[in-house]
Short mmCIF file of C-alpha atoms in Angstrom, two decimals:
data_model
loop_
_atom_site.label_atom_id
_atom_site.label_comp_id
_atom_site.label_asym_id
_atom_site.label_seq_id
_atom_site.Cartn_x
_atom_site.Cartn_y
_atom_site.Cartn_z
CA MET A 1 -139.07 47.50 80.38
CA LYS A 2 -139.56 49.00 76.76
CA LYS A 3 -135.92 49.80 76.41
CA GLU A 4 -134.93 46.30 77.21
CA LEU A 5 -137.34 44.89 74.65
CA LEU A 6 -136.17 47.22 72.07
CA PHE A 7 -132.49 46.06 72.63
CA LYS A 8 -133.53 42.50 72.60
CA LEU A 9 -135.47 43.06 69.31
CA ALA A 10 -132.49 44.89 67.74
CA ALA A 11 -130.19 41.92 68.81
CA VAL A 12 -132.28 39.24 67.32
CA LEU A 13 -132.74 41.31 64.07
CA THR A 14 -128.97 41.79 63.88
CA ALA A 15 -128.53 38.02 64.42
CA LEU A 16 -131.01 37.22 61.74
CA MET A 17 -129.24 39.55 59.23
CA LEU A 18 -125.77 38.03 59.90
CA SER A 19 -127.40 34.53 59.46
CA CYS A 20 -128.89 35.56 56.09
CA SER A 21 -125.42 37.15 55.20
CA ALA A 22 -123.78 33.94 56.08
CA LEU A 23 -126.48 31.64 54.17
CA SER A 24 -126.12 33.87 51.14
CA GLY A 25 -122.40 33.53 50.87
CA CYS A 26 -122.45 29.59 51.22
CA GLY A 27 -125.12 29.54 48.41
CA LYS A 28 -122.57 31.55 46.30
CA ASP A 29 -119.50 28.94 47.14
CA LYS A 30 -121.57 26.23 45.79
CA GLU A 31 -122.76 27.46 42.52
CA THR A 32 -121.63 25.21 39.78
CA VAL A 33 -119.20 26.88 37.40
CA PRO A 34 -120.19 26.74 33.74
CA ALA A 35 -118.68 23.80 31.93
CA GLU A 36 -115.97 24.41 29.36
CA THR A 37 -116.06 23.04 25.78
CA SER A 38 -112.40 21.55 24.76
CA ASP A 39 -111.18 21.60 21.34
CA GLU A 40 -111.54 17.92 21.17
CA GLY A 41 -114.99 16.92 19.94
CA ASP A 42 -118.10 17.67 22.24
CA THR A 43 -116.37 16.42 25.54
CA THR A 44 -116.95 18.83 28.39
CA VAL A 45 -114.93 18.96 31.49
CA SER A 46 -115.08 20.91 34.71
CA LYS A 47 -112.79 23.88 35.33
CA PHE A 48 -111.08 21.78 38.05
CA ASP A 49 -110.51 18.78 35.95
CA ALA A 50 -108.89 20.94 33.33
CA GLU A 51 -106.56 22.31 35.65
CA ASN A 52 -105.33 19.06 37.03
CA LYS A 53 -105.09 17.27 33.67
CA GLU A 54 -101.47 16.98 32.25
CA GLU A 55 -100.80 18.37 28.79
CA LYS A 56 -100.60 15.80 26.08
CA PRO A 57 -98.74 16.28 22.79
CA SER A 58 -100.57 16.95 19.87
CA THR A 59 -101.79 13.86 17.84
CA ALA A 60 -102.07 15.55 14.49
CA ASP A 61 -102.60 12.99 11.57
CA PRO A 62 -99.43 12.13 9.91
CA LYS A 63 -99.12 13.27 6.48
CA THR A 64 -97.81 10.92 3.71
CA VAL A 65 -94.76 11.97 1.80
CA ALA A 66 -94.17 10.41 -1.60
CA ALA A 67 -90.66 9.26 -2.00
CA THR A 68 -89.00 9.91 -5.52
CA PRO A 69 -88.50 6.57 -7.16
CA ALA A 70 -84.64 5.72 -7.50
CA LYS A 71 -82.90 5.43 -10.46
CA ALA A 72 -80.95 2.04 -11.38
CA GLY A 73 -78.09 1.61 -9.18
CA GLY A 74 -79.41 4.42 -6.59
CA SER A 75 -80.98 4.31 -3.24
CA VAL A 76 -83.37 6.73 -1.79
CA SER A 77 -82.88 8.40 1.53
CA ASN A 78 -85.58 9.66 4.15
CA SER A 79 -85.70 13.14 2.64
CA GLY A 80 -86.69 11.22 -0.93
CA SER A 81 -83.33 12.42 -2.50
CA VAL A 82 -81.53 9.71 -4.66
CA SER A 83 -78.03 8.80 -4.10
CA GLY A 84 -75.68 6.82 -6.38
CA SER A 85 -75.84 6.57 -10.30
CA ALA A 86 -76.51 4.10 -12.98
CA GLY A 87 -73.32 2.45 -13.87
CA GLY A 88 -70.75 4.36 -16.02
CA SER A 89 -68.63 3.32 -19.02
CA GLY A 90 -65.02 4.60 -17.68
CA SER A 91 -64.04 0.90 -17.08
CA ASN A 92 -64.94 0.29 -20.57
CA VAL A 93 -62.99 3.12 -22.03
CA SER A 94 -60.03 2.22 -20.13
CA SER A 95 -60.13 -1.32 -21.27
CA ALA A 96 -60.53 -0.17 -24.93
CA GLU A 97 -57.57 2.10 -24.37
CA ALA A 98 -55.41 -0.85 -23.03
CA VAL A 99 -56.26 -2.93 -25.53
CA SER A 100 -55.23 -0.41 -28.44
CA ARG A 101 -51.98 0.26 -26.96
CA SER A 102 -50.87 -3.13 -26.33
CA ALA A 103 -51.84 -4.14 -29.81
CA LEU A 104 -49.80 -1.17 -31.15
CA SER A 105 -46.70 -2.36 -28.88
CA ASP A 106 -47.23 -5.85 -30.34
CA ALA A 107 -47.58 -4.53 -33.94
CA ARG A 108 -44.20 -2.55 -33.59
CA SER A 109 -42.40 -5.73 -32.24
CA PHE A 110 -43.72 -7.84 -35.09
CA PHE A 111 -42.81 -5.28 -37.80
CA GLU A 112 -39.33 -4.63 -36.64
CA ALA A 113 -38.80 -8.49 -36.50
CA GLY A 114 -39.92 -8.50 -40.36
CA MET A 115 -43.20 -10.35 -39.30
CA TYR A 116 -45.20 -8.11 -41.44
CA ASP A 117 -48.31 -10.10 -41.77
CA ASP A 118 -48.67 -10.47 -37.99
CA ALA A 119 -48.01 -6.70 -37.69
CA GLU A 120 -50.78 -5.95 -39.93
CA GLU A 121 -53.13 -8.19 -38.02
CA MET A 122 -52.27 -6.52 -34.74
CA LEU A 123 -52.61 -2.93 -36.27
CA ARG A 124 -56.15 -3.95 -37.10
CA SER A 125 -57.00 -3.98 -33.61
CA VAL A 126 -55.75 -0.77 -32.70
CA ASP A 127 -58.32 2.29 -32.25
CA PRO A 128 -56.28 5.65 -32.87
CA GLU A 129 -58.78 7.47 -30.72
CA TYR A 130 -56.93 6.07 -27.55
CA LEU A 131 -53.52 6.65 -28.61
CA THR A 132 -51.31 9.58 -27.31
CA ASP A 133 -49.47 12.03 -30.31
CA GLU A 134 -46.20 9.94 -29.86
CA GLN A 135 -48.32 6.61 -30.24
CA LEU A 136 -50.15 7.82 -33.19
CA ASP A 137 -46.89 8.61 -35.01
CA THR A 138 -45.74 5.03 -34.35
CA TYR A 139 -49.20 3.85 -35.61
CA TYR A 140 -49.16 5.88 -38.84
CA MET A 141 -45.43 5.05 -39.49
CA ILE A 142 -46.14 1.09 -39.29
CA SER A 143 -49.49 1.44 -41.28
CA ASP A 144 -47.77 3.54 -44.08
CA SER A 145 -44.82 1.27 -44.28
CA LEU A 146 -47.19 -1.95 -44.47
CA SER A 147 -49.33 -0.18 -46.99
CA ASN A 148 -46.24 0.90 -49.31
CA ARG A 149 -44.80 -2.62 -48.88
CA ALA A 150 -48.06 -4.35 -50.05
CA GLY A 151 -48.53 -2.01 -52.90
CA ALA A 152 -44.94 -2.61 -54.23
CA GLN A 153 -45.56 -6.55 -53.87
CA SER A 154 -48.84 -6.12 -55.69
CA GLU A 155 -47.20 -4.06 -58.50
CA SER A 156 -44.20 -6.33 -58.85
CA GLN A 157 -46.14 -9.47 -58.99
CA LYS A 158 -48.44 -7.85 -61.67
CA GLU A 159 -45.74 -6.05 -63.78
CA PHE A 160 -42.35 -7.54 -63.24
CA THR A 161 -41.65 -9.69 -66.47
CA ALA A 162 -38.79 -11.93 -67.76
CA GLU A 163 -37.93 -9.19 -70.24
CA GLU A 164 -37.53 -6.80 -67.42
CA ALA A 165 -35.31 -9.33 -65.56
CA ILE A 166 -33.31 -9.57 -68.77
CA SER A 167 -32.91 -6.13 -69.07
CA ALA A 168 -31.68 -5.59 -65.57
CA ALA A 169 -28.97 -8.17 -65.80
CA GLU A 170 -27.83 -6.80 -69.11
CA GLN A 171 -27.32 -3.38 -67.58
CA ARG A 172 -25.48 -4.84 -64.40
CA TYR A 173 -23.02 -6.75 -66.25
CA GLY A 174 -22.67 -4.92 -69.49
CA VAL A 175 -23.82 -7.83 -71.69
CA SER A 176 -26.15 -8.91 -74.26
CA ILE A 177 -28.25 -11.90 -73.30
CA ASP A 178 -29.57 -14.19 -76.05
CA GLY A 179 -32.23 -16.58 -75.66
CA ASP A 180 -36.20 -16.80 -75.62
CA PRO A 181 -37.56 -14.83 -72.53
CA SER A 182 -40.72 -17.26 -72.43
CA GLY A 183 -38.11 -20.16 -71.21
CA LEU A 184 -37.87 -18.15 -67.87
CA THR A 185 -40.30 -18.96 -64.95
CA PRO A 186 -41.14 -16.32 -62.51
CA GLN A 187 -40.67 -17.57 -58.71
CA THR A 188 -41.47 -16.19 -55.44
CA ASP A 189 -39.34 -15.93 -52.37
CA SER A 190 -40.48 -15.93 -48.51
CA SER A 191 -40.95 -12.12 -48.57
CA GLY A 192 -43.23 -12.42 -51.60
CA ARG A 193 -40.97 -10.78 -54.16
CA GLN A 194 -40.65 -12.35 -57.46
CA TYR A 195 -37.41 -13.36 -59.38
CA TYR A 196 -36.02 -15.00 -62.29
CA THR A 197 -32.90 -17.24 -62.54
CA MET A 198 -30.78 -17.09 -65.73
CA GLN A 199 -27.16 -17.52 -66.47
CA VAL A 200 -24.87 -14.73 -67.81
CA ALA A 201 -21.55 -15.23 -69.67
CA ILE A 202 -19.11 -12.38 -68.97
CA GLN A 203 -16.26 -12.66 -71.57
CA SER A 204 -14.16 -9.76 -70.14
CA GLU A 205 -14.11 -11.73 -66.88
CA ASN A 206 -14.05 -15.03 -68.29
CA ARG A 207 -16.73 -16.39 -66.09
CA ARG A 208 -20.33 -17.52 -66.28
CA VAL A 209 -22.29 -16.73 -63.40
CA THR A 210 -26.13 -17.90 -62.57
CA ILE A 211 -28.03 -14.96 -61.00
CA ASN A 212 -31.47 -14.23 -59.32
CA VAL A 213 -33.03 -11.04 -60.56
CA TYR A 214 -35.60 -9.68 -58.22
CA SER A 215 -38.75 -7.55 -58.92
CA ASP A 216 -37.25 -4.91 -56.77
CA GLY A 217 -34.07 -4.61 -58.62
CA GLU A 218 -31.84 -6.66 -56.54
CA ILE A 219 -29.42 -9.26 -58.38
CA GLU A 220 -28.18 -12.09 -56.47
CA GLU A 221 -25.23 -14.25 -57.70
CA VAL A 222 -25.96 -17.70 -57.02
CA SER A 223 -23.13 -19.49 -58.36
CA GLU A 224 -20.21 -19.16 -61.13
CA GLU A 225 -17.62 -20.93 -63.17
CA PRO A 226 -15.01 -19.88 -65.75
CA LEU A 227 -15.93 -19.90 -69.27
CA ALA A 228 -12.66 -21.60 -70.26
CA TYR A 229 -9.79 -23.10 -68.72
CA GLY A 230 -6.01 -22.61 -69.54
#
């Protein structure tokens, strides 16, 4: 009897110990896991919520980028660089070059045609800076010729006198011309040359000629007639 009671008591104690062990394990499973603090604010989430939650991209505050102001005629790209440039003067240079070369061509045409005033006027529109070496030679040739011509005309208009005209005629025909030089009146031809008109009797040739004596030394015979008939 006593042995049976001891076995039953041992069995009951064993059952109690197993029951307590089971209850202790369940208690551990039900323990609350400490809450974790996220990086965003003070919000707390459970461990299981954190594992099931989808990762979201970082929403960092966008930084403000100051774009460099574009210059006139340019545009600004997304990186702040400037493209384009303010208008250039290449077209102006080309235009000035074309004007100078065209004016030189016209001046040469007028000069060769004997239209000296027009040639001089066109030459004033030429800027030597835009000419080639060959064109510069033409420019200075025309310029110097016009200057020399103008100087010669000015000098002849100021200094050519009736006495000088008579002297030139006497040397040309080998005669002596009598008369008052004050009776001769200076005239000017279409080229701007001064001249005097006079008559010269040439006894050796039995003729009287009417001549024009020009300031540049030219003597033109206008008409002639015999001194005596028979």
